[in-house]
């Protein structure tokens, strides 16, 4: 049986993060707690990982990438592009899929990536600050956040370290302004939004960006109805049904690809034609969006630029050079899914 870090944590009666720090010899952990953790690890036969030391002192010419859902076409394409960019720089890539699961994400952070002694971690976070992310930051690991920001609370060295972690994410504001201008010109007045989870920084940011673009184009706030999804296709279906029941919109904007596909399925189930009865715009221009009937208008994220910026950021950390956040702009691609509203 494979003994995992969480098994040691349970046996010692401490958190996963405490085990990681104790086994790395972090002075923040008391002598008594460290002794208890080491005793539990020895009893269970757990092999302490050396991630913290490796990330600071050695180069394995490998990087770790944790995406939140490898089945999401955006992340699948982004992962492939990052792998090619890493190979161009002479690095191999270890790809992990957290499947929007916090525990699974932290398991990768504290075990798989740490045990593989990667030179840096590129992370699409499933939530705000987690124990695994705090432990990795405390270890001095090289971390870059992709696509999603995190909220850091509290004070202290670890919190300050997390606040300085660079983030590479796209800037959709101009693309949304272009989309909102088109919708206003076509005569739309009521908009339904399928937003990411509003408990996350990304969900709040994306909702605010969409609302700001629409209001600037002349839409009234009261005519913008938001329903929350969870990045999954099924949630897009449910959100679209809720919008149809409550907001009576003439256009739906879905804040990611799978939720957009779910919304389209809901419209089809209700006999609503696109764009004759409902216009649709979706984030993350999947390669097959132009094969839909009608082709789907999209806020396209700059995948090549994101991949280059992410690799550059983690390697700059590795070399001790200044690291800046990067926010390349999105592009609005207008296709046939937007039309004049019925009536």
mmCIF file of C-alpha atoms in Angstrom:
data_model
loop_
_atom_site.group_PDB
_atom_site.id
_atom_site.type_symbol
_atom_site.label_atom_id
_atom_site.label_comp_id
_atom_site.label_asym_id
_atom_site.label_seq_id
_atom_site.Cartn_x
_atom_site.Cartn_y
_atom_site.Cartn_z
ATOM 1 C CA UNK A 1 0.000 0.000 0.000
ATOM 2 C CA UNK A 2 1.273 3.450 -0.902
ATOM 3 C CA UNK A 3 1.565 5.675 2.159
ATOM 4 C CA UNK A 4 0.660 9.264 1.406
ATOM 5 C CA UNK A 5 1.395 12.471 3.206
ATOM 6 C CA UNK A 6 -2.206 12.728 4.360
ATOM 7 C CA UNK A 7 -1.815 9.316 6.084
ATOM 8 C CA UNK A 8 1.107 10.678 8.083
ATOM 9 C CA UNK A 9 -0.930 13.790 8.924
ATOM 10 C CA UNK A 10 -3.805 11.672 10.238
ATOM 11 C CA UNK A 11 -1.480 9.496 12.318
ATOM 12 C CA UNK A 12 0.305 12.517 13.803
ATOM 13 C CA UNK A 13 -2.892 14.496 14.345
ATOM 14 C CA UNK A 14 -1.724 17.482 12.297
ATOM 15 C CA UNK A 15 -2.522 19.051 8.909
ATOM 16 C CA UNK A 16 -1.003 18.015 5.581
ATOM 17 C CA UNK A 17 0.790 21.348 5.416
ATOM 18 C CA UNK A 18 2.361 20.804 8.854
ATOM 19 C CA UNK A 19 3.674 17.405 7.774
ATOM 20 C CA UNK A 20 5.172 18.896 4.613
ATOM 21 C CA UNK A 21 6.887 21.675 6.553
ATOM 22 C CA UNK A 22 8.084 19.353 9.318
ATOM 23 C CA UNK A 23 9.632 16.863 6.905
ATOM 24 C CA UNK A 24 11.303 19.730 5.060
ATOM 25 C CA UNK A 25 12.918 20.849 8.343
ATOM 26 C CA UNK A 26 11.081 24.173 8.455
ATOM 27 C CA UNK A 27 11.940 26.042 11.699
ATOM 28 C CA UNK A 28 8.334 27.280 12.016
ATOM 29 C CA UNK A 29 7.356 23.799 13.243
ATOM 30 C CA UNK A 30 8.092 23.093 16.898
ATOM 31 C CA UNK A 31 10.559 20.395 17.896
ATOM 32 C CA UNK A 32 7.832 18.338 19.558
ATOM 33 C CA UNK A 33 5.545 18.471 16.525
ATOM 34 C CA UNK A 34 8.417 17.638 14.160
ATOM 35 C CA UNK A 35 9.354 14.645 16.282
ATOM 36 C CA UNK A 36 5.750 13.396 16.281
ATOM 37 C CA UNK A 37 5.507 13.776 12.495
ATOM 38 C CA UNK A 38 8.830 12.002 11.877
ATOM 39 C CA UNK A 39 7.854 9.171 14.204
ATOM 40 C CA UNK A 40 4.533 8.721 12.374
ATOM 41 C CA UNK A 41 6.298 8.801 9.000
ATOM 42 C CA UNK A 42 8.817 6.155 10.109
ATOM 43 C CA UNK A 43 6.130 3.937 11.576
ATOM 44 C CA UNK A 44 4.056 4.056 8.369
ATOM 45 C CA UNK A 45 7.065 3.701 6.105
ATOM 46 C CA UNK A 46 6.490 7.058 4.428
ATOM 47 C CA UNK A 47 9.380 8.359 2.340
ATOM 48 C CA UNK A 48 9.773 12.107 2.985
ATOM 49 C CA UNK A 49 9.862 14.102 -0.214
ATOM 50 C CA UNK A 50 12.647 16.552 -0.841
ATOM 51 C CA UNK A 51 10.699 19.061 -2.895
ATOM 52 C CA UNK A 52 11.709 22.131 -0.951
ATOM 53 C CA UNK A 53 15.421 21.367 -1.168
ATOM 54 C CA UNK A 54 15.215 20.322 -4.823
ATOM 55 C CA UNK A 55 13.248 23.392 -5.855
ATOM 56 C CA UNK A 56 15.881 25.607 -4.241
ATOM 57 C CA UNK A 57 19.130 23.872 -5.126
ATOM 58 C CA UNK A 58 18.851 21.507 -8.084
ATOM 59 C CA UNK A 59 17.583 21.571 -11.640
ATOM 60 C CA UNK A 60 15.712 18.559 -12.924
ATOM 61 C CA UNK A 61 14.787 20.270 -16.220
ATOM 62 C CA UNK A 62 11.142 19.439 -15.558
ATOM 63 C CA UNK A 63 8.106 21.540 -14.672
ATOM 64 C CA UNK A 64 4.758 20.621 -13.145
ATOM 65 C CA UNK A 65 1.431 21.806 -14.553
ATOM 66 C CA UNK A 66 -1.799 21.305 -12.601
ATOM 67 C CA UNK A 67 -4.946 22.181 -14.541
ATOM 68 C CA UNK A 68 -8.388 22.258 -12.983
ATOM 69 C CA UNK A 69 -10.117 20.189 -15.680
ATOM 70 C CA UNK A 70 -8.174 18.556 -18.500
ATOM 71 C CA UNK A 71 -11.476 17.737 -20.234
ATOM 72 C CA UNK A 72 -12.140 21.464 -20.682
ATOM 73 C CA UNK A 73 -11.011 22.236 -24.265
ATOM 74 C CA UNK A 74 -9.399 25.503 -23.163
ATOM 75 C CA UNK A 75 -7.165 23.818 -20.599
ATOM 76 C CA UNK A 76 -6.401 20.900 -22.914
ATOM 77 C CA UNK A 77 -5.192 23.272 -25.616
ATOM 78 C CA UNK A 78 -3.340 25.442 -23.091
ATOM 79 C CA UNK A 79 -1.570 22.391 -21.620
ATOM 80 C CA UNK A 80 -0.427 21.252 -25.060
ATOM 81 C CA UNK A 81 0.873 24.706 -25.903
ATOM 82 C CA UNK A 82 2.706 24.994 -22.568
ATOM 83 C CA UNK A 83 4.293 21.582 -23.137
ATOM 84 C CA UNK A 84 5.633 22.679 -26.513
ATOM 85 C CA UNK A 85 6.926 25.947 -25.065
ATOM 86 C CA UNK A 86 8.600 24.096 -22.188
ATOM 87 C CA UNK A 87 10.241 21.673 -24.625
ATOM 88 C CA UNK A 88 11.535 24.636 -26.614
ATOM 89 C CA UNK A 89 13.267 25.795 -23.426
ATOM 90 C CA UNK A 90 14.690 22.328 -22.761
ATOM 91 C CA UNK A 91 12.196 21.293 -20.064
ATOM 92 C CA UNK A 92 9.832 18.337 -19.801
ATOM 93 C CA UNK A 93 6.337 18.749 -18.361
ATOM 94 C CA UNK A 94 4.411 16.702 -15.798
ATOM 95 C CA UNK A 95 0.669 17.252 -16.355
ATOM 96 C CA UNK A 96 -1.797 16.737 -13.496
ATOM 97 C CA UNK A 97 -5.577 17.107 -13.486
ATOM 98 C CA UNK A 98 -7.143 18.285 -10.213
ATOM 99 C CA UNK A 99 -10.655 17.869 -11.664
ATOM 100 C CA UNK A 100 -11.812 20.977 -9.724
ATOM 101 C CA UNK A 101 -11.055 19.090 -6.479
ATOM 102 C CA UNK A 102 -9.140 20.978 -3.778
ATOM 103 C CA UNK A 103 -7.906 17.838 -2.007
ATOM 104 C CA UNK A 104 -6.689 16.346 -5.258
ATOM 105 C CA UNK A 105 -4.907 19.576 -6.155
ATOM 106 C CA UNK A 106 -3.134 19.661 -2.791
ATOM 107 C CA UNK A 107 -2.242 15.988 -3.090
ATOM 108 C CA UNK A 108 -0.416 16.782 -6.322
ATOM 109 C CA UNK A 109 1.241 19.836 -4.817
ATOM 110 C CA UNK A 110 2.463 18.038 -1.706
ATOM 111 C CA UNK A 111 3.211 14.592 -3.150
ATOM 112 C CA UNK A 112 3.477 14.015 -6.885
ATOM 113 C CA UNK A 113 5.100 17.268 -7.929
ATOM 114 C CA UNK A 114 7.150 17.479 -4.765
ATOM 115 C CA UNK A 115 8.339 13.896 -5.075
ATOM 116 C CA UNK A 116 9.291 14.450 -8.702
ATOM 117 C CA UNK A 117 11.499 17.372 -7.688
ATOM 118 C CA UNK A 118 10.272 19.662 -10.454
ATOM 119 C CA UNK A 119 11.928 23.028 -10.963
ATOM 120 C CA UNK A 120 8.655 24.929 -10.807
ATOM 121 C CA UNK A 121 4.888 24.597 -10.667
ATOM 122 C CA UNK A 122 2.296 26.140 -12.983
ATOM 123 C CA UNK A 123 -1.066 25.974 -11.232
ATOM 124 C CA UNK A 124 -4.654 26.647 -12.277
ATOM 125 C CA UNK A 125 -6.065 26.898 -8.728
ATOM 126 C CA UNK A 126 -9.357 25.219 -7.892
ATOM 127 C CA UNK A 127 -10.037 27.660 -5.060
ATOM 128 C CA UNK A 128 -8.409 30.409 -3.071
ATOM 129 C CA UNK A 129 -5.485 29.690 -0.780
ATOM 130 C CA UNK A 130 -5.308 26.014 0.233
ATOM 131 C CA UNK A 131 -3.049 24.230 2.753
ATOM 132 C CA UNK A 132 -1.041 22.686 -0.061
ATOM 133 C CA UNK A 133 -0.481 26.017 -1.748
ATOM 134 C CA UNK A 134 0.586 27.582 1.545
ATOM 135 C CA UNK A 135 3.018 24.719 2.187
ATOM 136 C CA UNK A 136 4.518 25.030 -1.278
ATOM 137 C CA UNK A 137 4.930 28.784 -0.844
ATOM 138 C CA UNK A 138 6.558 28.242 2.555
ATOM 139 C CA UNK A 139 9.026 25.805 0.988
ATOM 140 C CA UNK A 140 10.333 28.453 -1.398
ATOM 141 C CA UNK A 141 9.023 26.653 -4.478
ATOM 142 C CA UNK A 142 8.749 28.480 -7.779
ATOM 143 C CA UNK A 143 5.030 28.949 -8.458
ATOM 144 C CA UNK A 144 3.049 30.666 -11.218
ATOM 145 C CA UNK A 145 -0.742 30.923 -11.127
ATOM 146 C CA UNK A 146 -2.542 30.417 -14.423
ATOM 147 C CA UNK A 147 -5.915 31.843 -15.501
ATOM 148 C CA UNK A 148 -7.352 32.220 -11.992
ATOM 149 C CA UNK A 149 -6.310 34.569 -9.177
ATOM 150 C CA UNK A 150 -6.480 33.601 -5.514
ATOM 151 C CA UNK A 151 -7.528 35.505 -2.407
ATOM 152 C CA UNK A 152 -4.850 35.618 0.291
ATOM 153 C CA UNK A 153 -5.910 36.391 3.843
ATOM 154 C CA UNK A 154 -3.939 36.871 7.013
ATOM 155 C CA UNK A 155 -0.442 38.104 7.694
ATOM 156 C CA UNK A 156 2.985 36.561 8.028
ATOM 157 C CA UNK A 157 5.725 35.352 5.744
ATOM 158 C CA UNK A 158 3.651 32.718 3.940
ATOM 159 C CA UNK A 159 0.785 35.117 3.216
ATOM 160 C CA UNK A 160 3.221 37.730 1.909
ATOM 161 C CA UNK A 161 4.925 35.100 -0.231
ATOM 162 C CA UNK A 162 1.576 34.094 -1.755
ATOM 163 C CA UNK A 163 0.732 37.732 -2.489
ATOM 164 C CA UNK A 164 3.849 37.983 -4.636
ATOM 165 C CA UNK A 165 3.160 34.828 -6.658
ATOM 166 C CA UNK A 166 2.905 35.968 -10.307
ATOM 167 C CA UNK A 167 -0.326 35.316 -12.170
ATOM 168 C CA UNK A 168 -0.650 34.850 -15.904
ATOM 169 C CA UNK A 169 -4.205 35.402 -17.113
ATOM 170 C CA UNK A 170 -5.917 36.969 -20.080
ATOM 171 C CA UNK A 171 -7.559 40.393 -20.081
ATOM 172 C CA UNK A 172 -11.057 40.147 -21.627
ATOM 173 C CA UNK A 173 -12.123 43.765 -21.171
ATOM 174 C CA UNK A 174 -11.611 45.029 -24.731
ATOM 175 C CA UNK A 175 -13.076 41.867 -26.236
ATOM 176 C CA UNK A 176 -16.130 42.186 -23.978
ATOM 177 C CA UNK A 177 -16.482 45.852 -24.941
ATOM 178 C CA UNK A 178 -16.500 44.838 -28.618
ATOM 179 C CA UNK A 179 -19.092 42.129 -27.925
ATOM 180 C CA UNK A 180 -21.303 44.489 -25.903
ATOM 181 C CA UNK A 181 -21.137 47.117 -28.641
ATOM 182 C CA UNK A 182 -22.272 44.541 -31.219
ATOM 183 C CA UNK A 183 -25.168 43.399 -29.032
ATOM 184 C CA UNK A 184 -26.311 46.988 -28.457
ATOM 185 C CA UNK A 185 -26.090 47.737 -32.176
ATOM 186 C CA UNK A 186 -28.187 44.664 -32.975
ATOM 187 C CA UNK A 187 -30.879 45.912 -30.593
ATOM 188 C CA UNK A 188 -30.507 43.631 -27.581
ATOM 189 C CA UNK A 189 -31.539 45.013 -24.193
ATOM 190 C CA UNK A 190 -31.804 42.030 -21.835
ATOM 191 C CA UNK A 191 -28.774 39.819 -21.188
ATOM 192 C CA UNK A 192 -28.392 36.584 -19.253
ATOM 193 C CA UNK A 193 -24.950 35.691 -17.910
ATOM 194 C CA UNK A 194 -23.755 32.221 -16.930
ATOM 195 C CA UNK A 195 -20.956 33.077 -14.492
ATOM 196 C CA UNK A 196 -18.238 30.934 -12.878
ATOM 197 C CA UNK A 197 -18.633 30.174 -9.146
ATOM 198 C CA UNK A 198 -19.121 33.554 -7.497
ATOM 199 C CA UNK A 199 -17.291 32.415 -4.368
ATOM 200 C CA UNK A 200 -14.079 32.439 -6.419
ATOM 201 C CA UNK A 201 -12.083 35.531 -7.432
ATOM 202 C CA UNK A 202 -12.423 34.518 -11.095
ATOM 203 C CA UNK A 203 -16.210 34.301 -10.806
ATOM 204 C CA UNK A 204 -16.493 37.747 -9.259
ATOM 205 C CA UNK A 205 -14.003 39.262 -11.691
ATOM 206 C CA UNK A 206 -15.656 37.807 -14.779
ATOM 207 C CA UNK A 207 -19.146 38.793 -13.648
ATOM 208 C CA UNK A 208 -17.926 42.338 -13.013
ATOM 209 C CA UNK A 209 -16.087 42.558 -16.333
ATOM 210 C CA UNK A 210 -19.136 41.399 -18.299
ATOM 211 C CA UNK A 211 -21.459 43.736 -16.411
ATOM 212 C CA UNK A 212 -19.114 46.725 -16.823
ATOM 213 C CA UNK A 213 -18.813 46.165 -20.574
ATOM 214 C CA UNK A 214 -22.593 45.913 -21.002
ATOM 215 C CA UNK A 215 -23.351 48.991 -18.889
ATOM 216 C CA UNK A 216 -20.733 50.993 -20.809
ATOM 217 C CA UNK A 217 -22.497 49.976 -24.045
ATOM 218 C CA UNK A 218 -25.818 51.294 -22.747
ATOM 219 C CA UNK A 219 -27.412 48.284 -21.051
ATOM 220 C CA UNK A 220 -29.209 48.865 -17.761
ATOM 221 C CA UNK A 221 -27.922 46.951 -14.739
ATOM 222 C CA UNK A 222 -31.419 45.703 -13.934
ATOM 223 C CA UNK A 223 -31.602 44.074 -17.383
ATOM 224 C CA UNK A 224 -28.463 41.984 -16.760
ATOM 225 C CA UNK A 225 -29.356 38.750 -14.973
ATOM 226 C CA UNK A 226 -26.592 36.505 -13.612
ATOM 227 C CA UNK A 227 -26.852 32.796 -12.851
ATOM 228 C CA UNK A 228 -23.956 30.914 -11.291
ATOM 229 C CA UNK A 229 -22.339 27.824 -12.791
ATOM 230 C CA UNK A 230 -19.416 25.642 -11.744
ATOM 231 C CA UNK A 231 -17.346 25.363 -14.958
ATOM 232 C CA UNK A 232 -19.233 22.173 -15.904
ATOM 233 C CA UNK A 233 -21.594 21.581 -18.807
ATOM 234 C CA UNK A 234 -24.451 20.499 -16.550
ATOM 235 C CA UNK A 235 -24.304 23.770 -14.624
ATOM 236 C CA UNK A 236 -24.541 25.722 -17.879
ATOM 237 C CA UNK A 237 -27.708 23.802 -18.718
ATOM 238 C CA UNK A 238 -29.260 24.573 -15.320
ATOM 239 C CA UNK A 239 -28.203 28.218 -15.425
ATOM 240 C CA UNK A 240 -29.693 28.707 -18.904
ATOM 241 C CA UNK A 241 -32.977 27.186 -17.760
ATOM 242 C CA UNK A 242 -33.020 29.546 -14.772
ATOM 243 C CA UNK A 243 -32.342 32.515 -17.052
ATOM 244 C CA UNK A 244 -35.191 31.503 -19.338
ATOM 245 C CA UNK A 245 -37.518 31.209 -16.361
ATOM 246 C CA UNK A 246 -36.616 34.468 -14.644
ATOM 247 C CA UNK A 247 -34.858 36.987 -16.836
ATOM 248 C CA UNK A 248 -36.352 36.519 -20.319
ATOM 249 C CA UNK A 249 -33.066 37.530 -21.991
ATOM 250 C CA UNK A 250 -32.506 37.827 -25.736
ATOM 251 C CA UNK A 251 -28.818 36.940 -25.437
ATOM 252 C CA UNK A 252 -26.812 34.629 -23.177
ATOM 253 C CA UNK A 253 -23.119 35.121 -22.402
ATOM 254 C CA UNK A 254 -21.462 32.004 -20.955
ATOM 255 C CA UNK A 255 -18.236 32.560 -19.053
ATOM 256 C CA UNK A 256 -16.507 29.372 -20.172
ATOM 257 C CA UNK A 257 -16.715 26.730 -22.894
ATOM 258 C CA UNK A 258 -18.355 23.763 -21.131
ATOM 259 C CA UNK A 259 -20.993 26.001 -19.520
ATOM 260 C CA UNK A 260 -21.659 27.533 -22.933
ATOM 261 C CA UNK A 261 -22.246 24.103 -24.464
ATOM 262 C CA UNK A 262 -24.598 23.277 -21.598
ATOM 263 C CA UNK A 263 -26.534 26.485 -22.234
ATOM 264 C CA UNK A 264 -26.853 25.604 -25.927
ATOM 265 C CA UNK A 265 -28.242 22.188 -24.987
ATOM 266 C CA UNK A 266 -30.837 23.829 -22.751
ATOM 267 C CA UNK A 267 -31.907 26.182 -25.541
ATOM 268 C CA UNK A 268 -32.261 23.271 -27.942
ATOM 269 C CA UNK A 269 -34.285 21.292 -25.385
ATOM 270 C CA UNK A 270 -36.707 24.213 -25.129
ATOM 271 C CA UNK A 271 -36.974 24.642 -28.910
ATOM 272 C CA UNK A 272 -35.195 28.011 -28.841
ATOM 273 C CA UNK A 273 -33.306 28.718 -32.056
ATOM 274 C CA UNK A 274 -29.919 30.443 -32.203
ATOM 275 C CA UNK A 275 -29.712 33.253 -33.252
ATOM 276 C CA UNK A 276 -33.367 33.691 -34.334
ATOM 277 C CA UNK A 277 -34.749 33.468 -30.797
ATOM 278 C CA UNK A 278 -31.583 33.830 -28.703
ATOM 279 C CA UNK A 279 -28.084 35.109 -29.388
ATOM 280 C CA UNK A 280 -25.174 33.354 -27.668
ATOM 281 C CA UNK A 281 -21.588 34.345 -26.871
ATOM 282 C CA UNK A 282 -19.163 32.052 -25.101
ATOM 283 C CA UNK A 283 -15.710 32.425 -23.521
ATOM 284 C CA UNK A 284 -12.800 30.224 -24.620
ATOM 285 C CA UNK A 285 -12.953 29.741 -28.381
ATOM 286 C CA UNK A 286 -12.729 25.952 -28.725
ATOM 287 C CA UNK A 287 -11.387 24.644 -32.065
ATOM 288 C CA UNK A 288 -14.833 23.303 -32.951
ATOM 289 C CA UNK A 289 -16.885 26.439 -32.137
ATOM 290 C CA UNK A 290 -16.883 27.395 -35.823
ATOM 291 C CA UNK A 291 -18.332 23.965 -36.686
ATOM 292 C CA UNK A 292 -21.521 24.553 -34.698
ATOM 293 C CA UNK A 293 -24.717 25.412 -36.570
ATOM 294 C CA UNK A 294 -24.650 28.336 -36.348
ATOM 295 C CA UNK A 295 -20.943 28.960 -35.604
ATOM 296 C CA UNK A 296 -20.534 30.256 -32.061
ATOM 297 C CA UNK A 297 -19.333 33.796 -31.294
ATOM 298 C CA UNK A 298 -16.556 33.739 -28.705
ATOM 299 C CA UNK A 299 -14.266 35.667 -26.395
ATOM 300 C CA UNK A 300 -11.046 33.951 -27.471
ATOM 301 C CA UNK A 301 -8.230 33.691 -24.963
ATOM 302 C CA UNK A 302 -4.648 34.207 -26.267
ATOM 303 C CA UNK A 303 -3.344 30.705 -25.614
ATOM 304 C CA UNK A 304 0.073 31.108 -27.259
ATOM 305 C CA UNK A 305 0.755 34.313 -25.310
ATOM 306 C CA UNK A 306 -0.417 32.743 -22.054
ATOM 307 C CA UNK A 307 1.861 29.736 -22.530
ATOM 308 C CA UNK A 308 4.911 31.853 -23.356
ATOM 309 C CA UNK A 309 4.303 34.185 -20.415
ATOM 310 C CA UNK A 310 3.780 31.293 -17.974
ATOM 311 C CA UNK A 311 6.998 29.527 -18.949
ATOM 312 C CA UNK A 312 8.910 32.807 -18.932
ATOM 313 C CA UNK A 313 7.617 33.622 -15.434
ATOM 314 C CA UNK A 314 8.556 30.293 -13.856
ATOM 315 C CA UNK A 315 12.001 30.268 -15.481
ATOM 316 C CA UNK A 316 12.623 33.858 -14.396
ATOM 317 C CA UNK A 317 11.926 32.779 -10.820
ATOM 318 C CA UNK A 318 14.263 29.848 -11.281
ATOM 319 C CA UNK A 319 17.052 32.161 -12.457
ATOM 320 C CA UNK A 320 16.421 34.761 -9.752
ATOM 321 C CA UNK A 321 15.287 37.429 -12.205
ATOM 322 C CA UNK A 322 12.409 39.885 -11.683
ATOM 323 C CA UNK A 323 9.038 38.342 -12.502
ATOM 324 C CA UNK A 324 6.048 40.340 -13.673
ATOM 325 C CA UNK A 325 2.441 39.279 -14.000
ATOM 326 C CA UNK A 326 1.177 39.003 -17.584
ATOM 327 C CA UNK A 327 -2.325 39.725 -18.884
ATOM 328 C CA UNK A 328 -2.436 39.444 -22.696
ATOM 329 C CA UNK A 329 -5.723 40.654 -24.245
ATOM 330 C CA UNK A 330 -8.554 38.435 -25.474
ATOM 331 C CA UNK A 331 -10.160 38.822 -28.892
ATOM 332 C CA UNK A 332 -13.872 38.927 -29.721
ATOM 333 C CA UNK A 333 -14.671 36.622 -32.637
ATOM 334 C CA UNK A 334 -18.080 37.488 -34.099
ATOM 335 C CA UNK A 335 -19.831 34.576 -35.776
ATOM 336 C CA UNK A 336 -23.403 33.734 -36.725
ATOM 337 C CA UNK A 337 -24.695 32.995 -33.218
ATOM 338 C CA UNK A 338 -25.423 36.703 -32.700
ATOM 339 C CA UNK A 339 -28.331 38.262 -34.511
ATOM 340 C CA UNK A 340 -31.153 40.804 -34.253
ATOM 341 C CA UNK A 341 -33.450 39.892 -31.323
ATOM 342 C CA UNK A 342 -36.843 38.458 -32.220
ATOM 343 C CA UNK A 343 -39.608 41.038 -32.308
#
